[in-house]
Amino acid sequence: MAHQTILVLDFGSQYTQLIARRLRELNVYSEVLSFSTPAEEIRRKAPVGVILSGGPRSVGEPGAPRCVPELFEMGLPVLGICYGMQLMTDMLGGEVASAPHREFGHALVTVLPAANGEPLFVDVPREFRVWASHGDFVTVQPPGFSVVATSANAPIAAMEAPHRHLFALLFHPEVAHTDHGLEILRNFAFRVCGCAGDWTIESFVEEATARIRQQVGDGRVVCALSGGVDSAVAALLIHRAIGDRLTCIFVDNGVLRQGEAAQIERRFVDKLKLSVVCVDASQQFLSRLAGVTDPETKRKIIGATFIEVFEREAGARGRFAFLGQGTLYPDVIESVSVVGPAAAIKSHHNVGGLPERMPFGLVEPLRQLFKDEVREVGRQIGLDGEFVHRQPFPGPGLAVRILGAVTTERLALVRRADAIVAEEIRRAGWYRRLWQSFAVLLPVQSVGVMGDARTYENTVAIRAVESRDGMTADWARLPHELLATISSRIVNEVKGINRVVFDISTKPPSTIEWE
Ligand code: XMP
C-alpha cells in the first residue's frame, strides 16, 4: 500500500537521516534519495513534498551538488534546510554570500510579525532557539519570496513563497537542539503537504508480511541469525509470513561474547520455535585471524570466512531461492551516499558479500526502517523487551575490540571484562539508556602492584556511549561509583588486567568501536 511520502534529497549533511527519522516520528513515511535524483524518479515516487537537506559545500563552488531544476516547477511543496535553502536561493534567482560571522551552534531566531499566520510557524513562539551550522547565508531572497524570520547573524533565517509551496530555513529543525523544530516539521508535513500521518508500525508489519509472501511465493528462504535484534526481527517477520519454509543459520565465529551461542539456542529454538542450524566454526575463524592486526583485514577475513561457512551449511540443506537479511535503512543510505561526511567510514559487512556470490533473491523486510522502528516491530511481533533492547554488537565481534592480534588468551580477557561491564551496567539500571557499553582490550601493558608484587599486565578501556542511531554518539556520564565497581571487579577478577581506563571521546571525531 502506498503511503503519503515526503522525499528528502541528500546534499551530504550529517543530519540528513535525522530529517527522515523526525518525519516518521510524526507518522509520515519518508525516504532519503541522492541530491541528483532525476525528475522522472521523483515523479514516480509521487511524493506529497520534498525536503532539501543541509550539506557541507558552498553553492557557488564548482561541483557543488544541485538538484534538478524541474523540482521547483512540479507544484510540489519544497522545504530547503541550510544548504537546501542556499541552493534554492541560487537556483531561483536570489543571492548567497559567505557570512561575515559563521553561525555554528545556538542562535536566536525571531519570526517577523507579519509572518505569524504563515504555515511553518503556527504554534511556534515569536522567538526561539535554533541549531545553526553554516558559513554561507542568503543576502537577497529570490523573486516572489518573503522573509519570515531573522537572526542576529543571518537577516534571512527563514523565507517562503507560499503560493508556489516553497519554504526555506537556514537552521536545522530536525536537530533536538532546535526548540520547536519538530513543530516546524509537523507544520510542513501536515499543513503544507497535507499529510494525514498514515505510517504506523502496525501497518508496516501487516504490509511487510504480505510483501514477503508475495515475493517468496512457495520458495524457501535461508537467513543468517547473528544474535542481534535486526536479523532476529527480520527472521521473525519472514517466519510470520512463510513459516517453516524459513531456515536460519547461526554461526559461532569464535569472537562472540560470553554465553552468547547458548542463549541463541534457548531463545530462538526453544522459545520462538524457529528452525535454526547452529554451527560452531570458531576454530576456522580463529586460525585465519592468527597474527592479523589490521582492523579492516580482520573484518574482511571474518566476512569472507562467514560467507564460506554459510554457503557450505546452506548448500547442505537443499535449494534456497532467497536470502533473508536484516539490512536497515541507515545501511542502505550509507552504502549509496554520494557526497559529504555521510560516506562510509568502515566496511560494514551486512550489506555486501553474500548476495554477489550466491544466486539468491534478497528478502530484506527492514530495509525501510531505522533502528528504533525495528525494536518497535520486534515488540509488535512478540519479542521480549530484554531482547528488543539489546545493544548493538558488531558483526566482527570481539575481534574489533582486541587491538592487535586476536589470540585465545586475549579473547578470554576481553570476554570476561566485557561480561563484567554488561553485568554492572545492567545492575545499575543503565543498560537501556546506553546505545552501547563494552570493554576494549588495548595493546598496552603497564606496571601495577598487587599484594606485594609488581605486575606488568594489560589495560582495558571501557566504552559507554549514548546515541540515537549510532551515527553520532556522546560518551555516557556514568556515575563514578559504577565506574569504580566495574574497574575493581575487572582488576580483581580478570587475571591479566591491571588497569582500566574510561573512553571520553565523542563520535565524531572518534568512532564507537575502536577498530
Ligand atoms: P562505529 O564504530 O563506526 O560504529 O562508530 C557504529 C555502529 O556500528 C557498529 N559496527 C558494526 N556493525 N559490522 C557490524 O555489523 C561491523 O563491521 C561494524 N563496525 C561497527 C558499532 O557497534 C556501532 O553500533
CSV table of C-alpha atoms in Angstrom, one decimal, residues 33 38-39 48 81 123 126 156 293 379 429 498:
chain,number,residue,atom,x,y,z
A,33,LEU,CA,17.4,10.0,-2.0
A,38,PRO,CA,16.2,12.6,-11.9
A,39,ALA,CA,12.9,14.3,-12.2
A,48,VAL,CA,3.5,14.9,-1.3
A,81,ILE,CA,17.2,23.4,5.0
A,123,ASP,CA,2.1,27.3,17.3
A,126,ARG,CA,7.8,34.6,18.1
A,156,ILE,CA,17.1,35.9,6.3
A,293,THR,CA,46.4,-6.8,13.4
A,379,ARG,CA,7.8,-5.8,20.2
A,429,GLY,CA,19.9,0.3,35.6
A,498,ASN,CA,45.8,-4.5,36.0
